[in-house]
mmCIF file of C-alpha atoms in Angstrom:
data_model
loop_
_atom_site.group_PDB
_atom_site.id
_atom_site.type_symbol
_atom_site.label_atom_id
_atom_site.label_comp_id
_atom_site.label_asym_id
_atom_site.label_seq_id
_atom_site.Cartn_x
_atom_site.Cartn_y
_atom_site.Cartn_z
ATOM 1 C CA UNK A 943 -8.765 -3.515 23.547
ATOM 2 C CA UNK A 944 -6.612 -0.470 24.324
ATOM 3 C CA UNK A 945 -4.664 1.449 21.228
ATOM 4 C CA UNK A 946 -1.343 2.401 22.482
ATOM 5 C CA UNK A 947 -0.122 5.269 20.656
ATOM 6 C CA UNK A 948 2.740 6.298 19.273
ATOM 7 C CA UNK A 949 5.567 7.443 21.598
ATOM 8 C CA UNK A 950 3.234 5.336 24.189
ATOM 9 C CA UNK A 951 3.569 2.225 26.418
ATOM 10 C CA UNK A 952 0.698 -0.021 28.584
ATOM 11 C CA UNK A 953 1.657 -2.727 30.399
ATOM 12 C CA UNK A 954 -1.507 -4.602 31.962
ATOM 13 C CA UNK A 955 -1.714 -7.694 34.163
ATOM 14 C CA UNK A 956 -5.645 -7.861 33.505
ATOM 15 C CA UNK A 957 -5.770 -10.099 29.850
ATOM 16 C CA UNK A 958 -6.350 -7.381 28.243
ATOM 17 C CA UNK A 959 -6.152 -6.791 23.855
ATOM 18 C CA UNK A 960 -2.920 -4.008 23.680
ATOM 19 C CA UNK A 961 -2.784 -2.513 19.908
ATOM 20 C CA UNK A 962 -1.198 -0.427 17.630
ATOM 21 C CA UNK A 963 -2.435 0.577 14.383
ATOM 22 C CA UNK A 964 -0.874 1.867 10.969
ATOM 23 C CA UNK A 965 2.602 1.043 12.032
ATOM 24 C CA UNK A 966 5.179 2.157 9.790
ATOM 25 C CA UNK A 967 8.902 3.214 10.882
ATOM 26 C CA UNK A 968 7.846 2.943 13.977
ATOM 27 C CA UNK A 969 8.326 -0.154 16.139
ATOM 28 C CA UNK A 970 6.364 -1.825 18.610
ATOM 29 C CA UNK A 971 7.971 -4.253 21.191
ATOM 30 C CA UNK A 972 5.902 -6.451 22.973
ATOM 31 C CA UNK A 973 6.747 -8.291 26.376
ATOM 32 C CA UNK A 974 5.072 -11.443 28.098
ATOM 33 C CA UNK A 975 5.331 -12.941 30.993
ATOM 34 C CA UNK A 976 3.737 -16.473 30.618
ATOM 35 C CA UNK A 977 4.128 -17.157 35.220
ATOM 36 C CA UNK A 978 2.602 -14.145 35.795
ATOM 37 C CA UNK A 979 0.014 -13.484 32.428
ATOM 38 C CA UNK A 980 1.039 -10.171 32.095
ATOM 39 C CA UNK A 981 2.333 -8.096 29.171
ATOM 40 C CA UNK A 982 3.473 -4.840 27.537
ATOM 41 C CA UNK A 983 3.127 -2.908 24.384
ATOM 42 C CA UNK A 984 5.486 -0.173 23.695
ATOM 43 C CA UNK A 985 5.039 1.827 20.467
ATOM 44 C CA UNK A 986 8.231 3.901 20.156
ATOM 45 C CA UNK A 987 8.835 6.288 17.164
ATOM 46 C CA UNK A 988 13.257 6.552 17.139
ATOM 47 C CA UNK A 989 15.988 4.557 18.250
ATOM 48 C CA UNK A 990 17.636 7.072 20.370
ATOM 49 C CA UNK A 991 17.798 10.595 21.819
ATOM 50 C CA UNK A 992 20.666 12.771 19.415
ATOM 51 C CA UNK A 993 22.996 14.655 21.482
ATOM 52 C CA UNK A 994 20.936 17.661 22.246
ATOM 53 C CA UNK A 995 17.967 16.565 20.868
ATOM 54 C CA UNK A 996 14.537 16.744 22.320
ATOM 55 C CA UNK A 997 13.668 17.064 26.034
ATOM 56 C CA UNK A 998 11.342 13.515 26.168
ATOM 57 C CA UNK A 999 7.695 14.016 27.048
ATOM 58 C CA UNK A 1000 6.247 10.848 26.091
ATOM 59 C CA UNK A 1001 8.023 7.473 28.137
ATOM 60 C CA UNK A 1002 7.907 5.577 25.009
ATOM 61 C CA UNK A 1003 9.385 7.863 22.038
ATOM 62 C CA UNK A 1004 13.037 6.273 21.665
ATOM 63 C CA UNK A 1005 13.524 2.588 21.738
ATOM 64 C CA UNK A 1006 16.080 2.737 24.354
ATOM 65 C CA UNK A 1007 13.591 4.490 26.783
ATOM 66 C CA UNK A 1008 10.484 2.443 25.856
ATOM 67 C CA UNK A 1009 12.141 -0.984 26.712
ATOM 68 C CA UNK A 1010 13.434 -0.191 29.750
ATOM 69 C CA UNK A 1011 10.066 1.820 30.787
ATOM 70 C CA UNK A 1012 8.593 -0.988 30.108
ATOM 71 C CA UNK A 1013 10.487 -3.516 31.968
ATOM 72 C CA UNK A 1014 10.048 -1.200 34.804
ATOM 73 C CA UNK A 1015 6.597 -1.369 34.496
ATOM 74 C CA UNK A 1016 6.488 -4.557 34.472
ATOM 75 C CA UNK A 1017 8.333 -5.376 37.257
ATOM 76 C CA UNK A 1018 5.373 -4.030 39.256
ATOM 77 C CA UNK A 1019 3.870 -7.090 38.518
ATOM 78 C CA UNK A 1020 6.711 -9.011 39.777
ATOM 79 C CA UNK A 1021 8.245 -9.847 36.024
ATOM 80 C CA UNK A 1022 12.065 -9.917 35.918
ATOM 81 C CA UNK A 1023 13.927 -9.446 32.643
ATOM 82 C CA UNK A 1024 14.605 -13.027 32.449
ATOM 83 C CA UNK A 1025 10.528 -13.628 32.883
ATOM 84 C CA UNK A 1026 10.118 -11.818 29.212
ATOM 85 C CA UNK A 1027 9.989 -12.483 25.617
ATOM 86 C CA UNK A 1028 10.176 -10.050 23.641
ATOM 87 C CA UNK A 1029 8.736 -9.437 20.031
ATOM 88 C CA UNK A 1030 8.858 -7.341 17.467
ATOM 89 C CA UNK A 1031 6.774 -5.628 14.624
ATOM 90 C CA UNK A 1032 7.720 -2.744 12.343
ATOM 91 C CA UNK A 1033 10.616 -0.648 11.489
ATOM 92 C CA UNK A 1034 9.532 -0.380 8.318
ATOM 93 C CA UNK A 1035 11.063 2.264 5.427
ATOM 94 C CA UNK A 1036 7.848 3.477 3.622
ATOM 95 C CA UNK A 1037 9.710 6.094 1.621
ATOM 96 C CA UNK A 1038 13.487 4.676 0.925
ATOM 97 C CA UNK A 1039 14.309 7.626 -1.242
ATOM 98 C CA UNK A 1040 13.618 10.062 1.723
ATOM 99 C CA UNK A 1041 16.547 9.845 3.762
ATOM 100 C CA UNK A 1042 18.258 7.145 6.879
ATOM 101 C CA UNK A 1043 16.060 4.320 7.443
ATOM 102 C CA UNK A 1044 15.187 5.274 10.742
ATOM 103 C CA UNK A 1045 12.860 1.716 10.982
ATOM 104 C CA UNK A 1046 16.051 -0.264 10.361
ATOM 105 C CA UNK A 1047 17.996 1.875 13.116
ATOM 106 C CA UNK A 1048 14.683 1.531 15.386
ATOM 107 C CA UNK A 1049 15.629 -2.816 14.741
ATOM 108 C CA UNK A 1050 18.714 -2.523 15.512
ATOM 109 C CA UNK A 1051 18.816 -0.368 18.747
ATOM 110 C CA UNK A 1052 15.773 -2.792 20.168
ATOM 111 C CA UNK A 1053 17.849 -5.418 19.669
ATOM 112 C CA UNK A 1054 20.756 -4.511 20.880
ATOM 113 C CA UNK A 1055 18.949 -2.738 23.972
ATOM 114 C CA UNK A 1056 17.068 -5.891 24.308
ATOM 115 C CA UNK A 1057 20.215 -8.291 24.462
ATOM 116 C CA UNK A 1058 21.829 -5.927 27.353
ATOM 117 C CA UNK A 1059 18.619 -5.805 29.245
ATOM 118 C CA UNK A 1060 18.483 -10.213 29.069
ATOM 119 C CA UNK A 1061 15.299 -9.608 27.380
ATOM 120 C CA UNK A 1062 14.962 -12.905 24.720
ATOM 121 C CA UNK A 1063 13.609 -12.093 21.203
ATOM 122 C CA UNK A 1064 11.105 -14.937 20.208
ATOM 123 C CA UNK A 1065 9.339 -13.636 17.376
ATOM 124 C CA UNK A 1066 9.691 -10.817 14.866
ATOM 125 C CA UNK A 1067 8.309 -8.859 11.867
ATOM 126 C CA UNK A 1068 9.797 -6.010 10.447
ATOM 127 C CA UNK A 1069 11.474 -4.774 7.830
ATOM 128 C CA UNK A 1070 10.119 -3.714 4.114
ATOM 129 C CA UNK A 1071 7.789 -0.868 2.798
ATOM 130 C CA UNK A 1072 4.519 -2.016 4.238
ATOM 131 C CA UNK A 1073 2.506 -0.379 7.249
ATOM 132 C CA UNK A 1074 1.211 -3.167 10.170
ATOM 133 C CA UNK A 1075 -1.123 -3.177 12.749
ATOM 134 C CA UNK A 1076 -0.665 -4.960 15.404
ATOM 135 C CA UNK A 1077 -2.518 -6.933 18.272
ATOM 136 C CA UNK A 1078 -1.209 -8.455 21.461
ATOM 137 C CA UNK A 1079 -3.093 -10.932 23.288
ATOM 138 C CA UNK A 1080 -1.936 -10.184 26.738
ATOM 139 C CA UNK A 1081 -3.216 -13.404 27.854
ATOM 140 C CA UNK A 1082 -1.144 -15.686 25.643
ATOM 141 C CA UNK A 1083 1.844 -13.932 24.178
ATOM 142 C CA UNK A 1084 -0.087 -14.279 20.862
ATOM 143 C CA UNK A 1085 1.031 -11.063 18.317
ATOM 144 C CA UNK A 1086 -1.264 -10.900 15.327
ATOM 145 C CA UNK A 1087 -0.574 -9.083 12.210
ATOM 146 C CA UNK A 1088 -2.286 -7.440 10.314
ATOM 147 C CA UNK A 1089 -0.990 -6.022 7.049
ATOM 148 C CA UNK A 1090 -2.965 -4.222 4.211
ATOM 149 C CA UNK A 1091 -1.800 -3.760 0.724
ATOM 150 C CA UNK B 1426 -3.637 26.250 19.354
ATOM 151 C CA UNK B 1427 -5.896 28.471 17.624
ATOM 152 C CA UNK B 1428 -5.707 28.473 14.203
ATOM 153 C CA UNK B 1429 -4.401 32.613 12.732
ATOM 154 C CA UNK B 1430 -6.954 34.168 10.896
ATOM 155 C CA UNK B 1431 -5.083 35.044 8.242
ATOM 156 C CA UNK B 1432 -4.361 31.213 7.303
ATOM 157 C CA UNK B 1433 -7.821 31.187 5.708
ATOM 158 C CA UNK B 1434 -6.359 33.966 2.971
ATOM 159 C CA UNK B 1435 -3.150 31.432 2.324
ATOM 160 C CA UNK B 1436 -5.996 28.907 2.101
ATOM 161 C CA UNK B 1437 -7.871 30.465 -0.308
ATOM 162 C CA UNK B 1438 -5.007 31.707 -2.726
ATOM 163 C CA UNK B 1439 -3.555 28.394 -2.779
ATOM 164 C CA UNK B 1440 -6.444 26.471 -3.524
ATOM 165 C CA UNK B 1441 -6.950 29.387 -6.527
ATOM 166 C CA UNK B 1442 -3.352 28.750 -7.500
ATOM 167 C CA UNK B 1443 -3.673 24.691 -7.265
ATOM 168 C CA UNK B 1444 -6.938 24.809 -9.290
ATOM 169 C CA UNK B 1445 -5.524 26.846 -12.447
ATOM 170 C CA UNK B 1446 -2.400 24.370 -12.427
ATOM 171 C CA UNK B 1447 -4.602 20.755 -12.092
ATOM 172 C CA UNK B 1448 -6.893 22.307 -14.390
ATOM 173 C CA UNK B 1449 -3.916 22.455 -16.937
ATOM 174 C CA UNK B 1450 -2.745 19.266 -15.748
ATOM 175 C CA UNK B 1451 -5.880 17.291 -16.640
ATOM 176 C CA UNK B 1452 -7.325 19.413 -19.079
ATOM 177 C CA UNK B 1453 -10.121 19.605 -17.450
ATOM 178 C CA UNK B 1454 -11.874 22.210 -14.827
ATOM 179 C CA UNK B 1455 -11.114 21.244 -11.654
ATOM 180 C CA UNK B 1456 -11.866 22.949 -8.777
ATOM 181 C CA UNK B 1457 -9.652 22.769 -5.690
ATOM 182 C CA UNK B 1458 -11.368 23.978 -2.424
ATOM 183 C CA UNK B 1459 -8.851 23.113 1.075
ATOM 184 C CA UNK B 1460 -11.551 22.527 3.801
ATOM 185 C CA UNK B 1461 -10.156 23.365 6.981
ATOM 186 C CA UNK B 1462 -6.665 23.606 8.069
ATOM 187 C CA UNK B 1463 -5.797 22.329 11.989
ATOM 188 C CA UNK B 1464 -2.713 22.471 13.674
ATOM 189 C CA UNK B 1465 -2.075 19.126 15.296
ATOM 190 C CA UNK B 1466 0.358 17.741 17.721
ATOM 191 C CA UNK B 1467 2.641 15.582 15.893
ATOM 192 C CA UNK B 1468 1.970 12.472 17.808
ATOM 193 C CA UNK B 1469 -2.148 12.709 17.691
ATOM 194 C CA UNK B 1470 -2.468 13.480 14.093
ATOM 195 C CA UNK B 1471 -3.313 10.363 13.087
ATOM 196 C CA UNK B 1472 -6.679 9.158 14.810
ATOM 197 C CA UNK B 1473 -6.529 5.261 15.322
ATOM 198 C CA UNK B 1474 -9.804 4.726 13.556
ATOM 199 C CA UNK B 1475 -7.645 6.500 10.038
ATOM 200 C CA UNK B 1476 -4.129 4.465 10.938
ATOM 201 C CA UNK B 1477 -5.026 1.638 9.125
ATOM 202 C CA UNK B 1478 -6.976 3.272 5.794
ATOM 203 C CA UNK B 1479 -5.072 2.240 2.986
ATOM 204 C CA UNK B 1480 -3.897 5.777 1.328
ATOM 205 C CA UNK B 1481 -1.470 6.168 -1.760
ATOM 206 C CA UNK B 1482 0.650 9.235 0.023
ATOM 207 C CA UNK B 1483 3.024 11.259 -2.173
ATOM 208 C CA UNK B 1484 5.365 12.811 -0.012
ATOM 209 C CA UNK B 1485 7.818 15.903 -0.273
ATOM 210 C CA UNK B 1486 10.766 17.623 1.642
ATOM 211 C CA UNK B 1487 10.684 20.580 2.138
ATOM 212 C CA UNK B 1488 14.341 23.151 2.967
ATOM 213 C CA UNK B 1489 14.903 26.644 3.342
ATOM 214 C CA UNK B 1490 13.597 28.834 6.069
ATOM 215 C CA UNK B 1491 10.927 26.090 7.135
ATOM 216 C CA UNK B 1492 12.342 22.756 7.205
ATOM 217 C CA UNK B 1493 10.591 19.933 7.267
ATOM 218 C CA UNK B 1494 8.115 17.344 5.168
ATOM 219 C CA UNK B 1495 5.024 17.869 3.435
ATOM 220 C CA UNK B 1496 2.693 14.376 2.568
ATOM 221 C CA UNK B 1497 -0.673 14.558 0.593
ATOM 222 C CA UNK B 1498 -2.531 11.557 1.135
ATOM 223 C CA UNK B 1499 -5.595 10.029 -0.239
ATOM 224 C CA UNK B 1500 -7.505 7.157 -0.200
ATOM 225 C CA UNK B 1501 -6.189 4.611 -3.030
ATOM 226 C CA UNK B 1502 -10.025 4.098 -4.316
ATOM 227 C CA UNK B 1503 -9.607 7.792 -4.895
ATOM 228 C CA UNK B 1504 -6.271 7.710 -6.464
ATOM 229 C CA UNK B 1505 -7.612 5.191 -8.824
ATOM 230 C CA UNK B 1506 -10.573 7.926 -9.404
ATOM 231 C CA UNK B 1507 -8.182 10.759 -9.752
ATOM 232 C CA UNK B 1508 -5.954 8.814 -12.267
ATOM 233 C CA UNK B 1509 -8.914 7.965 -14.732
ATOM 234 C CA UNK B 1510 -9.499 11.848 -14.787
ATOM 235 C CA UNK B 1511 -6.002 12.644 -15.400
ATOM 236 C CA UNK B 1512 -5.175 9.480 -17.695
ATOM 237 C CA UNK B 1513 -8.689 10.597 -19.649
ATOM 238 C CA UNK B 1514 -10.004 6.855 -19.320
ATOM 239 C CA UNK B 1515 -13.197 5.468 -18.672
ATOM 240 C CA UNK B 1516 -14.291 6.157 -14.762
ATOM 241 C CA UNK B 1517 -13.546 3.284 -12.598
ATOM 242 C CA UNK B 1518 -11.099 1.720 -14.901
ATOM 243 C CA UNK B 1519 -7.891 2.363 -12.522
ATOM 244 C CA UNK B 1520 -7.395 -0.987 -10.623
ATOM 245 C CA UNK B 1521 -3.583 -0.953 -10.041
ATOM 246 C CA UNK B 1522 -0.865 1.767 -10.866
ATOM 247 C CA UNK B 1523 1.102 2.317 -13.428
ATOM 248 C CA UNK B 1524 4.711 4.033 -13.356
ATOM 249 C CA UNK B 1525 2.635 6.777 -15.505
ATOM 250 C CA UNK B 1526 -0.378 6.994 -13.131
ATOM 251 C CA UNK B 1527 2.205 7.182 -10.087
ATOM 252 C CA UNK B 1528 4.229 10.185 -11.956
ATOM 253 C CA UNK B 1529 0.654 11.608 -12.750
ATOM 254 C CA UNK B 1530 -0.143 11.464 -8.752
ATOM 255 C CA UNK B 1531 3.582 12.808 -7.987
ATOM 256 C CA UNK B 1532 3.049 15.411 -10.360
ATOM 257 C CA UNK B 1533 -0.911 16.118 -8.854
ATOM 258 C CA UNK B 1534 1.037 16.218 -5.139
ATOM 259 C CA UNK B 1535 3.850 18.276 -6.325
ATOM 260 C CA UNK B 1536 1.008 21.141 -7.769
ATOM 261 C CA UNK B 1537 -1.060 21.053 -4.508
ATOM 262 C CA UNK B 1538 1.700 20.985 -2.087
ATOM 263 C CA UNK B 1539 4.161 23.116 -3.880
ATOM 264 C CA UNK B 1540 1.388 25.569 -4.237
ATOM 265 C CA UNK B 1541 -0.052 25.833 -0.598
ATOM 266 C CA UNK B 1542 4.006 26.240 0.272
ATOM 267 C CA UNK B 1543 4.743 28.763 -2.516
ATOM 268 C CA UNK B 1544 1.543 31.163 -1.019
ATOM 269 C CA UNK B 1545 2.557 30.457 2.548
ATOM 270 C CA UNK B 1546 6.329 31.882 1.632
ATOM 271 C CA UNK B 1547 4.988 34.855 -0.107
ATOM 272 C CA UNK B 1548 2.501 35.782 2.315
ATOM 273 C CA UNK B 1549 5.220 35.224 5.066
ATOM 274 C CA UNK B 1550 8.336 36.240 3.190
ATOM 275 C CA UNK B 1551 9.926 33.439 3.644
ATOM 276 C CA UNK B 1552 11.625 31.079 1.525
ATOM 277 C CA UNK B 1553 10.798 27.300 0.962
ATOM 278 C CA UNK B 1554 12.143 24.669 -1.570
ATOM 279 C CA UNK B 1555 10.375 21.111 -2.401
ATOM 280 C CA UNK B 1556 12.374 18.489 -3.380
ATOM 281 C CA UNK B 1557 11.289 15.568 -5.516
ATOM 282 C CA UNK B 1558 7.935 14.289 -4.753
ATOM 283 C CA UNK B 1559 8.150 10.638 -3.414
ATOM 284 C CA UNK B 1560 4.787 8.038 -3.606
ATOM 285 C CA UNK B 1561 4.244 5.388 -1.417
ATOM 286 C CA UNK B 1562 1.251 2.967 -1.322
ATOM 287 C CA UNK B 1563 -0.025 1.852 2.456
ATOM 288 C CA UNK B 1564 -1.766 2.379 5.897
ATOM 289 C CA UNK B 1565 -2.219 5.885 6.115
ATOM 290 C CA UNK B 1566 -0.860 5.874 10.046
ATOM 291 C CA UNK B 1567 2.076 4.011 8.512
ATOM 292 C CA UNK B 1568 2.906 6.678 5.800
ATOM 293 C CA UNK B 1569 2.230 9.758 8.767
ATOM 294 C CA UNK B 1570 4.802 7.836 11.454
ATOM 295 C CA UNK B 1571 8.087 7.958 9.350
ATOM 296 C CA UNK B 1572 7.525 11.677 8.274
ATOM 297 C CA UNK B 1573 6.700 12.588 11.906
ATOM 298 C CA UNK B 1574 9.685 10.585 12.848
ATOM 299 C CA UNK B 1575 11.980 12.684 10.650
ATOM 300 C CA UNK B 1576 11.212 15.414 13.111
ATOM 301 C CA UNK B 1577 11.408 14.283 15.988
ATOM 302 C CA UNK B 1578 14.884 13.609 15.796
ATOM 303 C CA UNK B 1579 15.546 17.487 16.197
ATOM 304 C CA UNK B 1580 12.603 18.385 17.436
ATOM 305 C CA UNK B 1581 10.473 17.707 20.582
ATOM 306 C CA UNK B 1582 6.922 19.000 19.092
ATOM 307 C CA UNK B 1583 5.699 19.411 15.700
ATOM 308 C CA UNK B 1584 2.727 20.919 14.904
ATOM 309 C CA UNK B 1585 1.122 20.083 11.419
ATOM 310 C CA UNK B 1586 -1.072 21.914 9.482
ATOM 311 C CA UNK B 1587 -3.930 19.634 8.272
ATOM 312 C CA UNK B 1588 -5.805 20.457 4.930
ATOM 313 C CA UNK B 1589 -8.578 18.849 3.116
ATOM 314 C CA UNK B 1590 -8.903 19.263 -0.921
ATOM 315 C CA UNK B 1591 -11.842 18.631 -2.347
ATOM 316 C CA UNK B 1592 -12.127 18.462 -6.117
ATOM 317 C CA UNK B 1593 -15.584 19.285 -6.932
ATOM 318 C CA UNK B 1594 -16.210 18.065 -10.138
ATOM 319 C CA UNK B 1595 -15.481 14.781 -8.963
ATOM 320 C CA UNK B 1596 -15.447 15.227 -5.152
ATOM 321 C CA UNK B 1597 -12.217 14.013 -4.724
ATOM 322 C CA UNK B 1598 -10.755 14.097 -1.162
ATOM 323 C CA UNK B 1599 -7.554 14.002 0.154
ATOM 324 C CA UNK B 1600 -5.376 15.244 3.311
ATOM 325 C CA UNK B 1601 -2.665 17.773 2.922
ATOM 326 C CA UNK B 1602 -0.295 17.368 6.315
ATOM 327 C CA UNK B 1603 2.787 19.793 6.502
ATOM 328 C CA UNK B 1604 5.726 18.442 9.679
ATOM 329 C CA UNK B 1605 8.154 21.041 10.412
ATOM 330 C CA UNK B 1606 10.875 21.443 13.452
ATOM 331 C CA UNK B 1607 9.076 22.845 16.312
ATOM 332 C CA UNK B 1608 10.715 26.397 15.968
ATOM 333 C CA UNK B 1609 10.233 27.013 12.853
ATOM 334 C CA UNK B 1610 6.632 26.631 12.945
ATOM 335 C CA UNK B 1611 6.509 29.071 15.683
ATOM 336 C CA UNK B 1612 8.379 31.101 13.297
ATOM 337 C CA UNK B 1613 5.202 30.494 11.132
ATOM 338 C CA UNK B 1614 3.017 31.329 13.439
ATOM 339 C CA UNK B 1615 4.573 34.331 14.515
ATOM 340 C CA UNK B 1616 4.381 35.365 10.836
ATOM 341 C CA UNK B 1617 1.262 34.880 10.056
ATOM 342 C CA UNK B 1618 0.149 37.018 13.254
ATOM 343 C CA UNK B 1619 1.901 40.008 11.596
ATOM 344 C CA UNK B 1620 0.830 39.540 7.963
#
């Protein structure tokens, strides 16, 4: 199994376990290509960059960077865009009162990022005020998870 | 990063400060003793093997001259604990919260946070302001992510400053994590060398 951490992506070709634990706001896409049995787990913290935000250190940190680093990645493997599905876990809002729901905006951009890439969305849990961990069998496309309350 | 020397002091007088006001809370001694404090990247302060811990977090902003978010976690087993002490019940009678026992744990995070911030702004002259506690029940990694996210909107790396209570009559634990923008904890830092 390998933990992919937040503001992370792995994309293996090898049948590995990809995971990502205590997942709140933050949403993790998965991709799988059933030709080639390969797959990718990004684990991305904000939809987008703000005008003159943050200088990006980690691949994965906005949605918008973490799907298209991870298409890249796996296009090593030989996957096209049209090769994927996509899924999605997360995007949670664990403290409404505390400001935008930055889980719902983290939904949406994926989605929308997602559609413009030709990336199709097959599966998806999000949404709420609970924390999820999840695990991707990289072998099957199988997403499992796990939620504790 | 190394941790300034003169943290220990804010430590020390906070955890004074918190006892004296939980003490009055409870009506009962309590003694609040903060561990260790760590500075943390943002992105690595939650350690996969704690992501998934169920915690009941109560969680704080925090304005003025450090901006940012303040969350005091703690197991829920212990929140249960803590909320027999403070409700004066029976030990291990606490199986589910009430909208008392979650203002009594708001009111508990409020005293230990507020505290810790109101000694850090004296000791730094600096000025901080905590709004209304929030409390949230779930995976402790789940809680951490959307308060970290908050800042990295503006900012490309938070540090937190990670702090351990321990309650001694009843060895209560819990984690104290503080997420400011990235230059205003250097700010902080730069203070506290100068204290």
């Amino acid at each position: 199994m390998i933990e992919v951490p937040m503001g992370e992506l792995q994309a293996v070709d090898n049948r590995d376990v990809l995971t990502a634990s205590g997942v709140g706001s933050c949403l993790v896409i998965t991709f799988y290509d059933q030709q080639r049995n390969c797959g990718a787990l990004a684990h991305a913290l904000i939809s987008r960059r703000s005008s003159g935000g943050a200088v990006q250190k980690r691949r994965a940190r906005y949605v918008e960077d973490a799907i298209e680093e991870s298409i890249k990645s796996l296009a090593a493997f030989g996957s096209t865009p049209r090769d994927l599905v996509a899924k999605l876990a997360g995007g949670a809002n664990m403290f409404p009162a505390l400001g935008p729901d930055i889980g719902a905006e983290n939904v949406s951009a994926a989605k929308e990022a997602l559609n413009r890439a030709g990336v199709a969305i097959v599966g998806e849990s999000t949404g709420g005020n609970i924390g999820r961990s999840v695990e991707f069998q990289t072998d099957s496309g199988v997403v499992t998870i796990k939620i504790k309350f | 990063m190394q941790i300034p020397e003169k943290l220990k002091d804010i430590n020390r007088d906070a955890a004074e400060q918190a006892s004296l006001a939980l003490s009055k809370l409870t009506g009962t001694a309590v003694q609040v003793q903060i561990e260790r404090a760590e500075i943390e990247r943002q992105e690595t302060v939650c350690p996969p093997a704690l992501s998934e811990e169920l915690v009941v977090g109560v969680c704080l902003p925090v304005t003025g001259d450090a901006k940012g978010t303040a969350l005091l976690a703690i197991a829920q087993e212990t929140a249960f604990q803590l909320c027999d002490v403070m409700m004066r019940r029976p030990p291990h009678t606490t199986r589910l919260l009430t909208p008392l026992d979650e203002s009594a744990l708001k009111e508990a995070g409020n005293i230990l946070v507020g505290n810790y911030l109101s000694v850090m702004a004296d000791r730094l002259e600096m000025k901080t302001v905590e709004g209304l506690p929030y409390l949230a029940t779930g995976m402790l990694g789940s809680l951490l992510s959307q308060i970290v996210a908050k800042t990295v909107i503006t900012a490309s790396e938070t540090l937190l400053v990670n702090v351990e209570f321990l309650v001694a009559s009843a060895h209560f634990k819990g984690v104290m994590i503080l997420v400011f923008m990235a230059e205003q904890m250097e700010a902080i830092f730069r203070a506290l060398e100068n204290v």
